[in-house]
Tab-separated table of C-alpha atoms and ligand atoms in Angstrom:
chain	number	residue	atom	x	y	z
A	1	MET	CA	-63.810	33.881	162.411
A	2	ASN	CA	-66.692	35.351	160.426
A	3	TYR	CA	-66.163	36.428	156.854
A	4	ARG	CA	-65.964	40.135	157.645
A	5	GLU	CA	-63.107	39.515	160.058
A	6	LYS	CA	-61.434	37.204	157.585
A	7	PHE	CA	-61.683	39.865	154.905
A	8	GLU	CA	-60.126	42.449	157.213
A	9	ASP	CA	-57.378	39.973	157.959
A	10	ILE	CA	-56.653	39.506	154.280
A	11	ILE	CA	-56.468	43.248	153.681
A	12	SER	CA	-54.119	43.908	156.587
A	13	GLY	CA	-51.904	41.005	155.473
A	14	GLN	CA	-51.595	42.494	152.004
A	15	LEU	CA	-50.967	46.030	153.303
A	16	LEU	CA	-48.153	44.601	155.404
A	17	ARG	CA	-46.718	42.838	152.365
A	18	ILE	CA	-46.672	46.196	150.555
A	19	GLU	CA	-44.663	47.725	153.432
A	20	GLU	CA	-42.177	44.834	153.158
A	21	MET	CA	-41.826	45.373	149.416
A	22	LYS	CA	-41.192	49.092	149.966
A	23	LYS	CA	-38.319	48.262	152.331
A	24	ASP	CA	-36.714	45.724	150.047
A	25	SER	CA	-33.156	46.444	149.003
A	26	GLY	CA	-31.376	45.489	145.778
A	27	PHE	CA	-30.534	42.075	144.382
A	28	THR	CA	-27.909	39.756	145.895
A	29	ASP	CA	-24.781	39.779	143.727
A	30	TYR	CA	-23.821	36.096	143.622
A	31	ARG	CA	-20.384	36.731	142.121
A	32	SER	CA	-19.407	38.726	145.204
A	33	LEU	CA	-20.348	35.888	147.592
A	34	GLU	CA	-17.565	33.694	148.925
A	35	LYS	CA	-19.670	30.670	148.195
A	36	THR	CA	-22.902	30.018	146.331
A	37	VAL	CA	-24.945	27.101	147.610
A	38	ILE	CA	-27.124	25.377	145.018
A	39	GLY	CA	-29.876	23.388	146.736
A	40	VAL	CA	-31.141	20.424	144.748
A	41	ILE	CA	-34.747	19.405	145.368
A	42	GLY	CA	-35.723	16.166	143.646
A	43	GLY	CA	-39.460	16.507	144.282
A	44	ASP	CA	-41.941	13.776	143.365
A	45	GLY	CA	-42.410	11.143	140.675
A	46	ILE	CA	-39.780	11.399	137.944
A	47	GLY	CA	-38.326	14.494	139.685
A	48	PRO	CA	-35.428	12.844	141.575
A	49	ALA	CA	-34.294	10.978	138.423
A	50	ILE	CA	-34.265	13.988	136.104
A	51	THR	CA	-32.751	16.432	138.621
A	52	THR	CA	-29.880	14.006	139.224
A	53	HIS	CA	-29.037	14.188	135.519
A	54	ALA	CA	-29.259	17.977	135.500
A	55	GLN	CA	-27.020	18.162	138.581
A	56	LYS	CA	-24.457	15.968	136.820
A	57	VAL	CA	-24.379	18.329	133.836
A	58	LEU	CA	-24.050	21.438	136.030
A	59	SER	CA	-21.403	19.824	138.260
A	60	SER	CA	-19.322	19.072	135.225
A	61	LEU	CA	-19.580	22.674	134.002
A	62	LEU	CA	-18.721	24.030	137.455
A	63	SER	CA	-16.110	21.442	138.433
A	64	GLU	CA	-13.334	24.012	139.005
A	65	GLU	CA	-15.515	26.165	141.263
A	66	ILE	CA	-16.701	23.124	143.198
A	67	LYS	CA	-13.063	22.113	143.836
A	68	LYS	CA	-12.238	25.622	145.038
A	69	GLY	CA	-15.275	25.640	147.334
A	70	LYS	CA	-16.906	28.542	145.486
A	71	ILE	CA	-19.906	26.409	144.582
A	72	GLU	CA	-21.567	23.765	146.694
A	73	PHE	CA	-24.381	21.435	145.679
A	74	ARG	CA	-26.628	20.491	148.592
A	75	THR	CA	-29.409	17.931	148.442
A	76	ILE	CA	-32.593	19.082	150.152
A	77	GLU	CA	-34.624	16.179	151.496
A	78	GLY	CA	-38.269	16.063	152.449
A	79	LEU	CA	-40.070	18.106	149.806
A	80	THR	CA	-42.065	15.021	148.838
A	81	ILE	CA	-45.824	14.662	148.711
A	82	GLU	CA	-45.655	11.930	151.395
A	83	ASN	CA	-43.847	14.199	153.855
A	84	ARG	CA	-45.832	17.315	152.951
A	85	ALA	CA	-49.157	15.508	153.321
A	86	ALA	CA	-48.071	13.913	156.621
A	87	LYS	CA	-47.077	17.308	158.049
A	88	GLY	CA	-50.117	19.006	156.504
A	89	LYS	CA	-47.868	21.746	155.103
A	90	ALA	CA	-46.983	22.831	151.589
A	91	ILE	CA	-43.368	23.128	152.761
A	92	PRO	CA	-42.612	21.551	156.164
A	93	ASP	CA	-40.830	24.027	158.497
A	94	ASP	CA	-37.564	22.076	158.746
A	95	VAL	CA	-37.396	21.760	154.958
A	96	LEU	CA	-37.978	25.497	154.510
A	97	GLU	CA	-35.205	26.196	157.000
A	98	GLU	CA	-32.758	24.115	154.925
A	99	ILE	CA	-33.951	25.764	151.719
A	100	LYS	CA	-33.294	29.215	153.170
A	101	LYS	CA	-29.658	28.276	153.835
A	102	CYS	CA	-29.131	27.907	150.077
A	103	ASN	CA	-28.748	30.765	147.604
A	104	VAL	CA	-30.381	29.230	144.568
A	105	LEU	CA	-32.369	26.070	143.962
A	106	LEU	CA	-32.747	23.511	141.222
A	107	LYS	CA	-36.081	21.813	141.598
A	108	GLY	CA	-37.856	18.839	140.067
A	109	PRO	CA	-41.653	18.727	139.784
A	110	THR	CA	-43.700	18.401	142.966
A	111	THR	CA	-47.178	16.903	143.105
A	112	THR	CA	-49.984	19.377	143.755
A	113	PRO	CA	-52.873	17.591	145.472
A	114	ARG	CA	-56.338	18.436	144.320
A	115	LYS	CA	-59.694	17.955	145.903
A	116	GLY	CA	-60.625	14.286	146.072
A	117	ASP	CA	-57.025	12.948	145.920
A	118	LYS	CA	-55.684	10.487	148.435
A	119	TRP	CA	-53.398	13.294	149.713
A	120	ALA	CA	-54.272	16.023	152.201
A	121	ASN	CA	-55.217	19.095	150.154
A	122	VAL	CA	-52.061	21.107	150.975
A	123	GLU	CA	-51.131	24.172	148.916
A	124	SER	CA	-48.862	23.666	145.905
A	125	ALA	CA	-45.193	23.521	146.971
A	126	ASN	CA	-44.301	25.763	144.007
A	127	VAL	CA	-46.757	28.437	144.976
A	128	ALA	CA	-45.706	28.228	148.645
A	129	MET	CA	-42.014	28.517	147.772
A	130	ARG	CA	-42.600	31.476	145.489
A	131	LYS	CA	-44.330	33.214	148.393
A	132	ALA	CA	-41.917	32.117	151.141
A	133	LEU	CA	-38.828	33.260	149.209
A	134	ASP	CA	-40.604	36.171	147.492
A	135	LEU	CA	-39.731	34.875	144.025
A	136	PHE	CA	-41.717	37.531	142.247
A	137	ALA	CA	-40.617	36.971	138.667
A	138	ASN	CA	-41.331	33.839	136.701
A	139	VAL	CA	-39.174	34.077	133.609
A	140	ARG	CA	-39.971	31.626	130.839
A	141	PRO	CA	-38.120	31.741	127.549
A	142	VAL	CA	-39.568	30.004	124.505
A	143	LYS	CA	-37.459	29.771	121.366
A	144	ILE	CA	-38.324	28.163	118.048
A	145	PRO	CA	-35.500	29.382	115.797
A	146	GLU	CA	-36.782	27.730	112.624
A	147	LYS	CA	-40.043	29.656	113.017
A	148	ASP	CA	-38.371	32.898	113.966
A	149	ILE	CA	-39.828	32.766	117.473
A	150	ASP	CA	-37.845	34.154	120.378
A	151	TRP	CA	-40.122	35.007	123.290
A	152	THR	CA	-39.395	35.730	126.936
A	153	PHE	CA	-42.356	35.794	129.286
A	154	PHE	CA	-42.167	37.736	132.547
A	155	ARG	CA	-44.996	36.296	134.593
A	156	GLU	CA	-45.687	37.992	137.940
A	157	ASN	CA	-45.353	35.177	140.429
A	158	THR	CA	-46.694	36.189	143.829
A	159	GLU	CA	-49.943	38.093	143.277
A	160	CYS	CA	-53.156	37.864	141.226
A	161	LEU	CA	-55.406	34.912	142.067
A	162	TYR	CA	-52.422	33.011	143.458
A	163	ALA	CA	-51.846	35.369	146.396
A	164	MET	CA	-54.788	33.888	148.253
A	165	GLY	CA	-55.629	30.827	146.231
A	166	SER	CA	-56.192	28.797	149.395
A	167	GLN	CA	-58.054	31.531	151.249
A	168	GLY	CA	-61.248	31.904	149.303
A	169	MET	CA	-64.500	31.920	151.245
A	170	ASN	CA	-67.755	30.056	151.043
A	171	ILE	CA	-69.949	32.884	152.294
A	172	THR	CA	-73.096	30.756	152.114
A	173	GLU	CA	-73.711	27.317	150.724
A	174	ASP	CA	-74.275	28.948	147.340
A	175	LEU	CA	-71.813	31.832	147.298
A	176	ALA	CA	-68.086	31.258	146.833
A	177	ILE	CA	-65.612	34.130	146.601
A	178	ASP	CA	-61.903	34.196	145.794
A	179	PHE	CA	-59.618	37.210	145.999
A	180	ARG	CA	-57.403	38.711	143.342
A	181	VAL	CA	-54.596	40.992	144.455
A	182	ILE	CA	-52.522	43.388	142.361
A	183	THR	CA	-50.234	45.940	144.013
A	184	SER	CA	-48.296	48.869	142.549
A	185	GLN	CA	-45.050	47.637	144.110
A	186	GLY	CA	-45.545	44.055	142.973
A	187	THR	CA	-46.291	45.182	139.425
A	188	GLU	CA	-43.502	47.725	139.237
A	189	ARG	CA	-40.777	45.224	140.153
A	190	ILE	CA	-41.813	42.685	137.497
A	191	ALA	CA	-42.226	45.435	134.900
A	192	ARG	CA	-38.755	46.842	135.636
A	193	MET	CA	-37.204	43.422	135.375
A	194	ALA	CA	-38.848	42.855	131.995
A	195	PHE	CA	-37.853	46.258	130.594
A	196	ASP	CA	-34.290	45.943	131.948
A	197	TYR	CA	-34.027	42.547	130.298
A	198	ALA	CA	-35.333	43.989	127.033
A	199	LYS	CA	-32.843	46.843	127.168
A	200	GLU	CA	-29.832	44.648	128.006
A	201	ASN	CA	-30.734	42.156	125.300
A	202	LYS	CA	-31.474	44.783	122.647
A	203	LYS	CA	-35.109	43.773	122.301
A	204	LYS	CA	-37.272	46.353	120.581
A	205	ARG	CA	-40.702	45.538	121.911
A	206	VAL	CA	-42.353	44.799	125.248
A	207	THR	CA	-45.975	43.634	125.323
A	208	ILE	CA	-48.209	44.014	128.375
A	209	VAL	CA	-50.979	41.416	128.580
A	210	THR	CA	-54.120	41.946	130.706
A	211	LYS	CA	-57.888	41.879	130.514
A	212	ALA	CA	-58.172	45.460	131.706
A	213	ASN	CA	-61.299	46.088	129.622
A	214	VAL	CA	-63.242	43.786	131.954
A	215	VAL	CA	-61.185	43.293	135.106
A	216	LYS	CA	-60.931	47.010	135.505
A	217	THR	CA	-59.524	47.541	138.966
A	218	THR	CA	-56.730	45.007	139.333
A	219	ASP	CA	-55.751	44.597	135.674
A	220	GLY	CA	-56.303	48.330	135.266
A	221	LYS	CA	-53.630	48.931	137.900
A	222	PHE	CA	-51.297	46.352	136.371
A	223	LEU	CA	-51.565	48.033	132.969
A	224	ASP	CA	-51.149	51.577	134.337
A	225	VAL	CA	-48.072	50.704	136.385
A	226	CYS	CA	-46.422	48.842	133.474
A	227	LYS	CA	-47.127	51.784	131.151
A	228	ASN	CA	-45.603	54.181	133.678
A	229	VAL	CA	-42.462	52.072	133.890
A	230	SER	CA	-42.271	51.970	130.082
A	231	GLY	CA	-41.824	55.757	130.161
A	232	ASP	CA	-38.303	55.181	131.510
A	233	TYR	CA	-37.425	53.112	128.427
A	234	PRO	CA	-38.230	55.378	125.473
A	235	GLU	CA	-36.068	53.302	123.112
A	236	ILE	CA	-38.381	50.305	123.588
A	237	GLU	CA	-41.747	50.136	121.875
A	238	THR	CA	-44.498	49.136	124.312
A	239	ASP	CA	-47.864	47.737	123.324
A	240	ASP	CA	-50.691	46.134	125.243
A	241	TRP	CA	-52.946	43.238	124.358
A	242	TYR	CA	-55.848	41.471	126.013
A	243	ILE	CA	-55.200	37.919	127.087
A	244	ASP	CA	-57.883	36.360	124.890
A	245	ILE	CA	-56.636	37.799	121.617
A	246	MET	CA	-53.017	37.299	122.732
A	247	THR	CA	-53.756	33.588	123.135
A	248	ALA	CA	-55.040	33.556	119.568
A	249	LYS	CA	-52.124	35.557	118.196
A	250	LEU	CA	-49.541	33.088	119.511
A	251	ILE	CA	-50.743	30.747	116.788
A	252	ASP	CA	-50.921	33.454	114.115
A	253	GLU	CA	-47.729	32.734	112.180
A	254	LYS	CA	-47.323	36.259	110.839
A	255	ARG	CA	-48.106	38.196	113.977
A	256	ARG	CA	-46.368	36.063	116.595
A	257	LYS	CA	-42.851	36.740	115.309
A	258	GLN	CA	-43.259	40.365	116.370
A	259	PHE	CA	-43.589	39.537	120.052
A	260	GLN	CA	-40.384	39.531	122.062
A	261	VAL	CA	-40.860	40.265	125.757
A	262	MET	CA	-44.213	39.817	127.493
A	263	ILE	CA	-45.318	40.974	130.968
A	264	LEU	CA	-48.351	39.302	132.525
A	265	PRO	CA	-50.206	38.937	135.811
A	266	ASN	CA	-49.787	35.516	137.399
A	267	LEU	CA	-52.732	33.473	136.081
A	268	TYR	CA	-52.610	34.737	132.484
A	269	GLY	CA	-48.878	34.050	132.578
A	270	ASP	CA	-49.487	30.530	133.805
A	271	ILE	CA	-51.822	29.789	130.912
A	272	LEU	CA	-50.042	31.609	128.090
A	273	THR	CA	-46.650	30.068	128.921
A	274	ASP	CA	-48.095	26.551	128.676
A	275	GLU	CA	-49.432	27.421	125.232
A	276	ALA	CA	-46.067	28.848	124.201
A	277	ALA	CA	-44.180	25.835	125.559
A	278	GLU	CA	-46.501	23.519	123.655
A	279	LEU	CA	-45.595	25.333	120.426
A	280	GLN	CA	-41.940	24.748	121.256
A	281	GLY	CA	-42.462	20.999	121.503
A	282	GLY	CA	-44.405	20.425	124.725
A	283	VAL	CA	-44.382	21.680	128.293
A	284	GLY	CA	-41.692	19.075	128.987
A	285	THR	CA	-39.251	21.077	126.876
A	286	ALA	CA	-39.505	24.318	128.825
A	287	GLY	CA	-37.651	25.480	131.898
A	288	SER	CA	-38.707	28.186	134.271
A	289	ALA	CA	-36.828	30.630	136.480
A	290	ASN	CA	-38.445	31.953	139.661
A	291	ILE	CA	-36.446	34.992	140.624
A	292	GLY	CA	-36.500	37.116	143.735
A	293	LYS	CA	-34.077	39.667	145.094
A	294	HIS	CA	-32.251	37.227	147.384
A	295	TYR	CA	-33.236	33.756	146.243
A	296	ALA	CA	-34.001	32.094	142.949
A	297	MET	CA	-35.462	28.728	142.038
A	298	PHE	CA	-35.140	27.010	138.679
A	299	GLU	CA	-37.529	24.254	137.771
A	300	ALA	CA	-39.159	22.086	135.139
A	301	ILE	CA	-42.655	23.281	134.286
A	302	HIS	CA	-44.134	19.852	133.663
A	303	GLY	CA	-45.706	17.556	136.240
A	304	SER	CA	-44.231	14.645	138.191
A	305	ALA	CA	-45.550	11.892	135.846
A	306	PRO	CA	-46.447	9.388	138.598
A	307	ARG	CA	-47.576	6.868	135.995
A	308	MET	CA	-44.035	6.620	134.591
A	309	VAL	CA	-42.776	5.747	138.069
A	310	GLN	CA	-45.560	3.209	138.683
A	311	GLU	CA	-44.566	1.507	135.468
A	312	GLY	CA	-40.867	1.623	136.374
A	313	ARG	CA	-40.022	3.961	133.503
A	314	GLU	CA	-38.532	6.939	135.369
A	315	LYS	CA	-35.080	6.245	134.009
A	316	TYR	CA	-36.445	6.980	130.525
A	317	ALA	CA	-37.909	10.349	131.578
A	318	ASP	CA	-36.719	13.358	129.571
A	319	PRO	CA	-34.435	15.532	131.740
A	320	CYS	CA	-34.331	18.334	129.168
A	321	SER	CA	-36.521	20.830	131.010
A	322	VAL	CA	-34.529	20.614	134.261
A	323	ILE	CA	-31.285	20.858	132.271
A	324	ARG	CA	-32.675	23.974	130.594
A	325	ALA	CA	-33.602	25.284	134.055
A	326	GLY	CA	-29.977	24.556	134.995
A	327	ALA	CA	-28.788	26.723	132.101
A	328	MET	CA	-30.877	29.599	133.450
A	329	LEU	CA	-29.433	28.990	136.916
A	330	LEU	CA	-25.874	29.228	135.567
A	331	SER	CA	-26.563	32.561	133.948
A	332	HIS	CA	-28.338	33.884	137.052
A	333	ILE	CA	-25.346	33.203	139.288
A	334	GLY	CA	-23.012	34.895	136.838
A	335	TYR	CA	-21.710	32.134	134.542
A	336	HIS	CA	-23.124	33.544	131.340
A	337	GLU	CA	-20.716	31.929	128.915
A	338	ARG	CA	-21.166	28.477	130.339
A	339	SER	CA	-24.899	28.977	130.302
A	340	GLU	CA	-24.734	29.830	126.573
A	341	LYS	CA	-22.618	26.746	125.944
A	342	LEU	CA	-25.193	24.602	127.683
A	343	TYR	CA	-28.073	26.160	125.724
A	344	ASP	CA	-26.174	25.530	122.479
A	345	ALA	CA	-25.532	21.912	123.453
A	346	ILE	CA	-29.219	21.387	124.297
A	347	GLU	CA	-30.202	22.838	120.945
A	348	GLU	CA	-27.690	20.715	119.124
A	349	CYS	CA	-28.952	17.550	120.793
A	350	THR	CA	-32.664	18.277	120.523
A	351	VAL	CA	-33.078	20.255	117.306
A	352	LYS	CA	-30.082	19.851	115.005
A	353	GLU	CA	-28.659	16.397	115.521
A	354	LYS	CA	-31.093	14.235	117.447
A	355	ASN	CA	-28.763	11.228	117.538
A	356	ILE	CA	-30.365	10.136	120.753
A	357	ARG	CA	-34.104	9.835	120.986
A	358	LEU	CA	-36.051	9.816	124.216
A	359	THR	CA	-39.396	8.069	123.992
A	360	GLY	CA	-40.157	7.677	127.680
A	361	ARG	CA	-39.894	3.896	127.203
A	362	ASP	CA	-37.249	1.231	126.805
A	363	ASP	CA	-37.185	1.628	123.032
A	364	GLY	CA	-35.551	5.017	123.583
A	365	ALA	CA	-32.538	6.380	125.404
A	366	THR	CA	-32.353	6.840	129.164
A	367	GLY	CA	-32.159	10.252	130.820
A	368	ALA	CA	-28.603	9.410	131.911
A	369	GLU	CA	-27.578	8.687	128.307
A	370	PHE	CA	-29.152	11.946	127.213
A	371	ALA	CA	-27.241	13.910	129.900
A	372	ASP	CA	-23.978	12.286	128.720
A	373	TYR	CA	-24.853	13.182	125.130
A	374	ILE	CA	-25.280	16.838	126.144
A	375	LEU	CA	-21.990	16.763	128.049
A	376	SER	CA	-20.213	15.281	125.042
A	377	LYS	CA	-21.221	18.380	123.065
A	378	ILE	CA	-19.731	20.708	125.649
A	379	SER	CA	-16.307	19.324	126.430
B	1	IPM	C1	-46.555	26.351	136.851
B	1	IPM	C2	-47.519	25.352	137.420
B	1	IPM	C3	-47.936	25.803	138.816
B	1	IPM	C4	-48.628	27.144	138.665
B	1	IPM	C5	-48.840	24.788	139.535
B	1	IPM	C6	-48.130	23.460	139.707
B	1	IPM	C7	-49.341	25.295	140.850
B	1	IPM	O1	-48.603	25.201	136.580
B	1	IPM	O2	-45.467	26.532	137.408
B	1	IPM	O3	-46.881	26.968	135.843
B	1	IPM	O4	-49.830	27.203	138.434
B	1	IPM	O5	-47.950	28.154	138.780
B	2	MG	MG1	-48.494	26.299	134.789
């Protein structure tokens, strides 16, 4: 295929995606389902160890529902780098089929191969799953109570440079081109989710983050659509910032307290949420919710730490981020009170009390001990 044909292909694919988005109905109401299936994907490296601990915590909180058959935990096998590389697919077909039989997913980190690795250069499993299940909203809360920080990032999760990250073109030996996609429909749904969240949670301000002064067409559209949506929420103050100065302002102690809810295109969201998580205590402390209308996936945002496994230290890995992701999962499927309880217990164990210390080595606690510590604060 020559590059003109490939370009036409890309455009028709995206126009089709817009038609699909236009048809999309409302959100699945999990409380009205007879049964909610929670798929558990261990992933790579330390993933299986830490997700096991998170599953134990959630199972304990949902024990009644599990007995009644209202909740089922289901282990999804095969989303490992070995299997993905062998099949040459970001998500092998049979694994995707099993995933689609679940309603929500709890996922450990998965290895993303990069050029030059020993693995086939398959697309990131995260990115592929976000696309396959249309998980358009990446919601990342960052809270640092002692510094008066309470941020919730709404990162668009299916468009921007990620939409065709593996489909760039080398036009000649010297000219490489990637494609950045922003659609009205894709922007409107993330903006509505952010403003609805702000309204329900009595937040006063929503901040739109772009680089629309330079990236005029795509970021220009993102900004316009978000501003249009803001018109339906007159009680909420809306402002807009450019990503460069926003990155600076997150470390400005006076200014940063004013931010509450942020909406960002995919790549800026990827970067800014790592910065925010680092301020909270490291990317290992943050959880992330990938939400679509019919599926949702909750995951740790850190990597798979292969070195810890090579050195036999996975049992000392910190399960906090997957447990936090579990708290988001609970709230998403309708168990708000239990989710709050879990958040409180995490805070008690990691900020207030700290009776158990995880060091990642045998001079600290194990992940299993940490999970028991959290549970002891709940029951
Ligand atoms: C994240 C990660 C992923 C992303 C990687 C693993 C592809 O950094 O969830 O933020 O870039 O979205
Ligand atoms: Mg990231």
